[in-house]
Tab-separated table of C-alpha atoms in Angstrom:
chain	number	residue	atom	x	y	z
A	50	MET	CA	14.910	19.692	21.609
A	51	ALA	CA	16.214	16.236	20.704
A	52	THR	CA	13.709	13.463	20.062
A	53	ILE	CA	13.778	10.135	21.863
A	54	ILE	CA	15.103	7.271	19.727
A	55	LYS	CA	13.202	4.018	20.156
A	56	ASP	CA	14.812	1.078	18.408
A	57	ILE	CA	15.591	-2.625	18.563
A	58	THR	CA	18.811	-4.622	18.389
A	59	LEU	CA	19.156	-7.153	15.590
A	60	GLN	CA	20.436	-10.619	16.390
A	61	GLU	CA	23.529	-11.911	14.607
A	62	ASN	CA	21.957	-15.055	13.104
A	63	ILE	CA	19.451	-13.380	10.777
A	64	PRO	CA	18.490	-14.730	7.319
A	65	GLN	CA	20.629	-13.467	4.452
A	66	ASN	CA	18.072	-14.120	1.696
A	67	ILE	CA	14.320	-14.195	1.086
A	68	LEU	CA	12.825	-17.480	2.313
A	69	PHE	CA	10.627	-17.924	-0.745
A	70	GLU	CA	9.207	-21.394	-0.148
A	71	LYS	CA	8.247	-20.615	3.440
A	72	HIS	CA	6.597	-17.307	2.492
A	73	ILE	CA	4.666	-18.861	-0.387
A	74	ASP	CA	3.384	-21.657	1.852
A	75	PHE	CA	2.553	-19.124	4.594
A	76	ILE	CA	0.417	-16.999	2.260
A	77	LYS	CA	-1.328	-19.937	0.615
A	78	GLU	CA	-2.187	-21.557	3.939
A	79	TYR	CA	-3.354	-18.281	5.500
A	80	GLY	CA	-6.530	-18.134	3.448
A	81	GLN	CA	-7.391	-21.799	4.000
A	82	LYS	CA	-7.929	-21.608	7.769
A	83	GLU	CA	-11.608	-20.674	7.625
A	84	ASN	CA	-12.411	-22.335	10.926
A	85	ASN	CA	-9.857	-20.598	13.119
A	86	PHE	CA	-10.505	-17.571	15.321
A	87	GLU	CA	-8.142	-15.222	13.466
A	88	TYR	CA	-9.861	-15.879	10.136
A	89	ALA	CA	-13.281	-15.191	11.636
A	90	MET	CA	-12.083	-11.940	13.193
A	91	THR	CA	-10.669	-10.510	9.942
A	92	ASP	CA	-13.841	-10.324	7.852
A	93	TYR	CA	-13.564	-6.543	8.054
A	94	LEU	CA	-10.442	-6.550	5.850
A	95	ARG	CA	-10.870	-9.746	3.801
A	96	ILE	CA	-10.624	-8.186	0.315
A	97	SER	CA	-7.606	-6.084	1.283
A	98	GLY	CA	-6.083	-9.195	2.841
A	99	MET	CA	-6.551	-10.968	-0.485
A	100	TYR	CA	-4.763	-8.104	-2.231
A	101	TRP	CA	-1.821	-8.304	0.197
A	102	GLY	CA	-1.479	-12.049	-0.171
A	103	LEU	CA	-2.042	-12.286	-3.920
A	104	THR	CA	0.326	-9.390	-4.643
A	105	ALA	CA	2.997	-10.998	-2.465
A	106	LEU	CA	2.611	-14.252	-4.388
A	107	GLU	CA	2.755	-12.471	-7.740
A	108	LEU	CA	5.926	-10.614	-6.755
A	109	MET	CA	7.454	-13.951	-5.726
A	110	ASN	CA	6.441	-15.491	-9.091
A	111	ALA	CA	4.060	-17.917	-7.369
A	112	SER	CA	0.586	-18.959	-8.472
A	113	PRO	CA	-2.492	-18.028	-6.389
A	114	PRO	CA	-4.092	-20.631	-4.097
A	115	HIS	CA	-7.404	-20.391	-5.969
A	116	THR	CA	-8.325	-20.040	-9.626
A	117	ILE	CA	-8.722	-16.563	-11.078
A	118	GLU	CA	-12.377	-17.373	-11.664
A	119	GLU	CA	-12.916	-18.223	-7.988
A	120	ILE	CA	-11.132	-15.059	-6.843
A	121	SER	CA	-13.071	-12.896	-9.290
A	122	ASP	CA	-16.400	-14.482	-8.356
A	123	TYR	CA	-15.830	-13.735	-4.678
A	124	ILE	CA	-15.076	-10.095	-5.475
A	125	LYS	CA	-18.124	-9.894	-7.719
A	126	HIS	CA	-20.357	-10.972	-4.845
A	127	CYS	CA	-18.816	-8.318	-2.581
A	128	GLN	CA	-19.942	-5.516	-4.923
A	129	ASP	CA	-22.980	-3.612	-3.720
A	130	PRO	CA	-25.436	-3.414	-6.664
A	131	GLU	CA	-26.923	-0.139	-5.407
A	132	SER	CA	-23.854	2.001	-4.637
A	133	GLY	CA	-21.377	0.174	-6.877
A	134	GLY	CA	-18.770	-0.004	-4.112
A	135	ILE	CA	-17.044	-3.176	-2.967
A	136	SER	CA	-17.047	-4.406	0.617
A	137	SER	CA	-14.372	-6.179	2.629
A	138	CYS	CA	-16.442	-9.344	2.808
A	139	LEU	CA	-19.836	-10.723	1.896
A	140	ASN	CA	-22.685	-8.826	3.580
A	141	HIS	CA	-20.474	-5.950	4.761
A	142	ASP	CA	-20.798	-2.280	3.784
A	143	PRO	CA	-18.699	-1.105	0.807
A	144	HIS	CA	-15.626	1.041	1.441
A	145	ILE	CA	-13.177	2.776	-0.860
A	146	LEU	CA	-10.208	0.912	0.687
A	147	HIS	CA	-11.611	-2.461	-0.326
A	148	THR	CA	-12.878	-1.117	-3.629
A	149	LEU	CA	-9.297	-0.212	-4.572
A	150	SER	CA	-7.988	-3.583	-3.376
A	151	ALA	CA	-10.573	-5.388	-5.486
A	152	VAL	CA	-9.735	-3.342	-8.577
A	153	GLN	CA	-6.009	-3.951	-8.031
A	154	ILE	CA	-6.585	-7.712	-7.845
A	155	LEU	CA	-8.738	-7.787	-10.969
A	156	CYS	CA	-6.264	-5.605	-12.878
A	157	MET	CA	-3.458	-7.933	-11.844
A	158	TYR	CA	-5.380	-10.859	-13.346
A	159	ASP	CA	-6.746	-8.814	-16.279
A	160	ASN	CA	-10.343	-9.639	-15.351
A	161	LEU	CA	-12.174	-6.354	-14.723
A	162	LYS	CA	-15.129	-7.784	-16.617
A	163	ALA	CA	-16.003	-9.676	-13.452
A	164	ILE	CA	-17.462	-6.516	-11.849
A	165	ASP	CA	-19.675	-3.599	-12.798
A	166	VAL	CA	-16.922	-1.092	-13.621
A	167	GLU	CA	-19.329	1.802	-14.138
A	168	GLY	CA	-20.801	1.029	-10.750
A	169	VAL	CA	-17.357	1.410	-9.182
A	170	VAL	CA	-16.822	4.701	-11.020
A	171	LYS	CA	-20.181	5.979	-9.755
A	172	TYR	CA	-19.323	4.922	-6.208
A	173	VAL	CA	-15.984	6.737	-6.158
A	174	LYS	CA	-17.443	9.835	-7.802
A	175	ASN	CA	-20.191	10.062	-5.185
A	176	LEU	CA	-17.659	9.987	-2.341
A	177	GLN	CA	-16.057	13.307	-3.402
A	178	LEU	CA	-17.079	16.300	-1.286
A	179	PRO	CA	-17.368	19.931	-2.500
A	180	ASN	CA	-13.917	20.800	-1.078
A	181	GLY	CA	-12.314	18.058	-3.181
A	182	SER	CA	-11.739	15.561	-0.360
A	183	PHE	CA	-13.122	12.019	-0.333
A	184	THR	CA	-14.958	10.089	2.328
A	185	GLY	CA	-14.156	6.425	2.782
A	186	ASP	CA	-17.779	5.321	2.751
A	187	LYS	CA	-21.306	6.602	3.296
A	188	TRP	CA	-20.558	7.370	6.958
A	189	GLY	CA	-18.431	10.370	6.042
A	190	GLU	CA	-14.885	10.022	7.460
A	191	VAL	CA	-12.436	12.192	5.464
A	192	ASP	CA	-8.797	11.166	5.110
A	193	THR	CA	-6.026	11.613	2.517
A	194	ARG	CA	-5.858	7.810	2.341
A	195	PHE	CA	-9.222	7.968	0.636
A	196	SER	CA	-8.021	10.639	-1.800
A	197	PHE	CA	-5.296	8.253	-2.919
A	198	CYS	CA	-7.692	5.310	-3.105
A	199	ALA	CA	-10.049	7.346	-5.278
A	200	VAL	CA	-7.510	8.379	-7.907
A	201	ALA	CA	-5.706	5.028	-7.844
A	202	THR	CA	-8.992	3.217	-8.461
A	203	LEU	CA	-10.149	5.546	-11.227
A	204	SER	CA	-6.765	5.670	-12.962
A	205	LEU	CA	-6.633	1.860	-13.029
A	206	LEU	CA	-10.072	1.979	-14.664
A	207	ASN	CA	-9.031	4.832	-17.002
A	208	ARG	CA	-11.855	7.019	-15.646
A	209	MET	CA	-10.171	9.987	-13.998
A	210	ASP	CA	-12.692	12.135	-15.863
A	211	ALA	CA	-15.337	11.147	-13.315
A	212	ILE	CA	-14.052	13.442	-10.530
A	213	ASP	CA	-12.951	17.050	-10.062
A	214	VAL	CA	-9.195	16.471	-10.073
A	215	ASN	CA	-8.261	20.108	-9.466
A	216	LYS	CA	-10.325	20.323	-6.284
A	217	ALA	CA	-8.952	16.981	-5.170
A	218	VAL	CA	-5.399	18.311	-5.610
A	219	ASP	CA	-6.259	21.468	-3.682
A	220	PHE	CA	-7.447	19.405	-0.717
A	221	VAL	CA	-4.302	17.252	-0.619
A	222	ALA	CA	-2.144	20.373	-0.955
A	223	SER	CA	-3.934	21.842	2.083
A	224	CYS	CA	-2.713	18.854	4.130
A	225	LYS	CA	0.978	19.717	3.613
A	226	ASN	CA	2.838	20.571	6.809
A	227	PHE	CA	5.738	22.866	7.765
A	228	ASP	CA	8.111	19.867	7.820
A	229	GLY	CA	7.310	18.998	4.199
A	230	GLY	CA	5.176	16.018	5.160
A	231	PHE	CA	1.451	15.393	4.894
A	232	GLY	CA	-1.236	14.347	7.350
A	233	SER	CA	-4.688	12.833	7.128
A	234	ARG	CA	-6.388	16.225	7.056
A	235	PRO	CA	-5.272	19.872	7.263
A	236	LEU	CA	-3.201	20.521	10.432
A	237	SER	CA	-2.791	16.788	11.128
A	238	GLU	CA	0.623	15.366	12.042
A	239	SER	CA	2.927	14.173	9.269
A	240	HIS	CA	3.041	10.393	9.022
A	241	ALA	CA	4.955	8.171	6.587
A	242	GLY	CA	1.887	6.164	5.592
A	243	LEU	CA	-0.108	9.294	4.817
A	244	ILE	CA	2.865	10.825	3.014
A	245	TYR	CA	2.892	7.787	0.726
A	246	CYS	CA	-0.834	8.255	0.092
A	247	CYS	CA	-0.398	11.942	-0.735
A	248	LEU	CA	2.658	11.389	-2.924
A	249	GLY	CA	0.892	8.491	-4.622
A	250	PHE	CA	-2.086	10.762	-5.224
A	251	LEU	CA	0.156	13.493	-6.660
A	252	SER	CA	2.045	10.929	-8.737
A	253	VAL	CA	-1.209	9.735	-10.323
A	254	THR	CA	-2.462	13.286	-10.914
A	255	ASN	CA	0.940	14.497	-12.194
A	256	ARG	CA	1.142	17.249	-9.562
A	257	LEU	CA	4.357	16.530	-7.674
A	258	ASP	CA	5.240	20.168	-8.312
A	259	ILE	CA	3.462	21.119	-5.079
A	260	VAL	CA	5.873	19.025	-2.967
A	261	ASP	CA	8.854	20.500	-1.135
A	262	ARG	CA	11.071	17.716	-2.427
A	263	ASP	CA	14.252	18.235	-0.410
A	264	LYS	CA	12.531	19.028	2.878
A	265	LEU	CA	10.250	15.994	2.580
A	266	ALA	CA	13.111	13.684	1.571
A	267	TRP	CA	15.043	14.840	4.647
A	268	TRP	CA	12.052	14.081	6.902
A	269	LEU	CA	11.672	10.637	5.340
A	270	CYS	CA	15.376	9.825	5.709
A	271	GLU	CA	15.181	10.762	9.383
A	272	ARG	CA	12.837	7.830	9.826
A	273	GLN	CA	15.808	5.445	9.589
A	274	LEU	CA	17.052	4.192	12.937
A	275	PRO	CA	20.412	2.689	14.004
A	276	SER	CA	18.984	-0.826	13.456
A	277	GLY	CA	18.470	0.058	9.787
A	278	GLY	CA	14.688	-0.094	10.122
A	279	LEU	CA	12.279	2.750	9.477
A	280	ASN	CA	9.564	4.210	11.662
A	281	GLY	CA	6.485	6.150	10.601
A	282	ARG	CA	7.069	9.255	12.714
A	283	PRO	CA	9.466	10.455	15.395
A	284	GLU	CA	9.889	8.521	18.649
A	285	LYS	CA	8.332	5.309	17.304
A	286	LEU	CA	9.815	1.839	16.867
A	287	PRO	CA	10.813	0.582	13.419
A	288	ASP	CA	8.248	-1.472	11.526
A	289	VAL	CA	8.780	-3.382	8.291
A	290	CYS	CA	5.651	-1.852	6.699
A	291	TYR	CA	7.353	1.553	6.795
A	292	SER	CA	10.057	0.062	4.632
A	293	TRP	CA	7.397	0.337	1.927
A	294	TRP	CA	5.736	3.626	2.888
A	295	VAL	CA	9.071	5.448	3.180
A	296	LEU	CA	10.921	3.773	0.292
A	297	SER	CA	8.062	4.176	-2.168
A	298	SER	CA	7.833	7.850	-1.227
A	299	LEU	CA	11.567	8.350	-1.687
A	300	THR	CA	11.380	6.507	-5.022
A	301	ILE	CA	8.575	8.786	-6.240
A	302	LEU	CA	10.695	11.773	-5.168
A	303	GLY	CA	13.789	10.398	-6.931
A	304	LYS	CA	15.620	10.287	-3.580
A	305	LEU	CA	15.958	6.551	-2.928
A	306	HIS	CA	19.745	6.900	-2.876
A	307	CYS	CA	19.511	8.992	0.319
A	308	ILE	CA	18.716	5.981	2.521
A	309	ASP	CA	21.180	3.414	3.924
A	310	ALA	CA	19.942	0.582	1.696
A	311	ASN	CA	22.169	-2.171	3.067
A	312	ALA	CA	21.156	-1.504	6.670
A	313	LEU	CA	17.483	-1.491	5.691
A	314	LYS	CA	17.808	-4.750	3.722
A	315	LYS	CA	19.315	-6.374	6.804
A	316	PHE	CA	16.417	-5.178	8.973
A	317	ILE	CA	13.766	-6.380	6.512
A	318	LEU	CA	15.329	-9.818	6.138
A	319	ALA	CA	15.540	-10.073	9.930
A	320	CYS	CA	11.742	-9.671	10.117
A	321	GLN	CA	11.204	-13.018	8.364
A	322	ASP	CA	9.810	-15.887	10.428
A	323	THR	CA	12.229	-18.715	9.703
A	324	GLU	CA	9.816	-21.361	11.007
A	325	SER	CA	6.342	-20.468	9.735
A	326	GLY	CA	7.277	-18.082	6.925
A	327	GLY	CA	5.937	-14.575	6.450
A	328	PHE	CA	7.243	-11.209	7.619
A	329	ALA	CA	6.412	-9.560	10.950
A	330	ASP	CA	6.555	-5.906	11.932
A	331	ARG	CA	9.771	-6.571	13.871
A	332	PRO	CA	12.036	-9.606	14.349
A	333	GLY	CA	10.468	-12.219	16.607
A	334	ASP	CA	6.884	-10.966	16.298
A	335	ILE	CA	3.998	-12.824	14.655
A	336	PRO	CA	4.012	-12.620	10.820
A	337	ASP	CA	1.009	-11.658	8.706
A	338	PRO	CA	0.211	-11.025	4.999
A	339	PHE	CA	0.195	-7.218	5.481
A	340	HIS	CA	3.823	-7.034	6.570
A	341	THR	CA	4.784	-9.797	4.148
A	342	VAL	CA	3.709	-7.951	1.005
A	343	PHE	CA	5.290	-4.694	2.140
A	344	GLY	CA	8.526	-6.388	3.150
A	345	ILE	CA	8.806	-8.079	-0.249
A	346	SER	CA	7.786	-4.886	-2.086
A	347	ALA	CA	10.410	-2.880	-0.218
A	348	LEU	CA	13.102	-5.407	-1.153
A	349	SER	CA	11.987	-5.053	-4.763
A	350	LEU	CA	12.440	-1.269	-4.593
A	351	LEU	CA	15.898	-1.859	-3.117
A	352	GLY	CA	16.859	-3.749	-6.269
A	353	ASN	CA	16.415	-7.370	-5.212
A	354	ASP	CA	16.209	-9.113	-8.582
A	355	THR	CA	14.859	-12.379	-7.165
A	356	VAL	CA	11.407	-10.784	-6.939
A	357	GLN	CA	9.379	-9.016	-9.595
A	358	LYS	CA	9.746	-5.272	-10.001
A	359	VAL	CA	7.078	-3.366	-8.100
A	360	ASN	CA	5.555	-0.026	-9.062
A	361	PRO	CA	6.132	2.538	-6.260
A	362	THR	CA	2.862	4.396	-6.826
A	363	TYR	CA	0.397	1.512	-6.988
A	364	CYS	CA	2.220	-1.255	-5.052
A	365	MET	CA	1.469	-3.601	-7.929
A	366	PRO	CA	3.792	-5.573	-10.213
A	367	GLN	CA	5.337	-3.189	-12.741
A	368	HIS	CA	4.384	-5.439	-15.656
A	369	VAL	CA	0.700	-4.915	-14.772
A	370	ILE	CA	1.091	-1.133	-14.778
A	371	ASP	CA	2.909	-1.384	-18.114
A	372	ARG	CA	0.118	-3.518	-19.571
A	373	LEU	CA	-2.423	-0.895	-18.486
A	374	GLN	CA	-0.213	1.778	-20.097
A	375	LEU	CA	-0.205	3.881	-16.945
A	376	LYS	CA	2.629	6.344	-16.396
A	377	PRO	CA	2.401	7.861	-12.909
A	378	GLN	CA	4.780	10.760	-12.358
A	379	ILE	CA	8.146	9.786	-10.844
A	380	LEU	CA	10.808	12.453	-10.305
A	381	ASP	CA	14.351	11.942	-11.590
A	382	ASN	CA	17.296	11.536	-9.224
C-alpha cells in the first residue's frame, strides 16, 4: 500500500545563503527577554535551550551573549547536590537531557571544573536499570533518547567505566525494527530522531556492527520529500530539525551521498526568517533556537564551509571533540 505524501511548496524568492548577522542577533536577543511570556513558559528546557543557542553561535563563529563564567555559574546552580544531576532551570528537578546539555556547554568552553563531575557520573550511573536501559529521571520513564544521553555524557567526561555498557547495548539492540530503524523502546515505531539517538549511542560505544546499514539508509533516504525537506516518519510534513536527525544518521552510516543534498540545502535555507533571523520548522513559521541550531548543523554536514565543522555524533563543534580526543565510530562510505 502506498503511503500518503505530505509536503509543502517552496517559494521562488528564498535566501541563497546563511543570514549570519540576523541569526546571531536572533540568538543573542532570545535569552535577554526575561520579562516576556515565552521566556517564562520555557523554564522546563532552559539549559537545553542554552545549549542550542550557544552551539549555534559557536558554529557561526560568534561569541556568546554572556561571559563563560556567567554561563558556568548558572549551570553550577542548576546541579542538584544530592543526586548530582542537572536541572533545566533553577529549582527544577534534574533530568538526563539537561545534564547532557550542561556537560556539552561546559566541554565547549573547557570549563568542567564549574560542576561536580563525579556527582554527574553518579547520577547517570544510578539511572541505569537492570536490563541496561536508562530512565530520564527519578520518575522512571525509559526511552532510547536517555540511553544516548547517558553514554554521550559519560564519554564527554571520560567515565564510560561507570555503567554496564554491554547491557546498555543489548537494550538498544532490542529496539531495532524490521525496517532497520529504531524506536523509543522495543516494538515502538521507527522515528528519525530516535534513530539518531540509537546510532549516536552505537557510535559512542563502537557497536555499529548491530545495524542493518543498507536497510536503515534506505529508510532514512525515504524521508526526503519532493520539496527537498526531510520528515521524521512516513506521512508527515518536512521539518528542518530532521535535516539534522537524518543527515547525522546517514553520516554515521557513511551514506550521506545517498541524499539529494542540493534539494535539502534549498529547503533548509528557505526555513530562515529573513526579518527576525533564526530558522523555523518550515518556511513562514515562527523561528526558534532549536530549529536554528539543527538547521545550521545540517548545513555544516552538507559541506557549507562558512560555518564550523560539526561532529555528527555529539552535535558539537568538531574542534571540541578533537580537543577531548574522542573518536566515535563513523562508518566509511
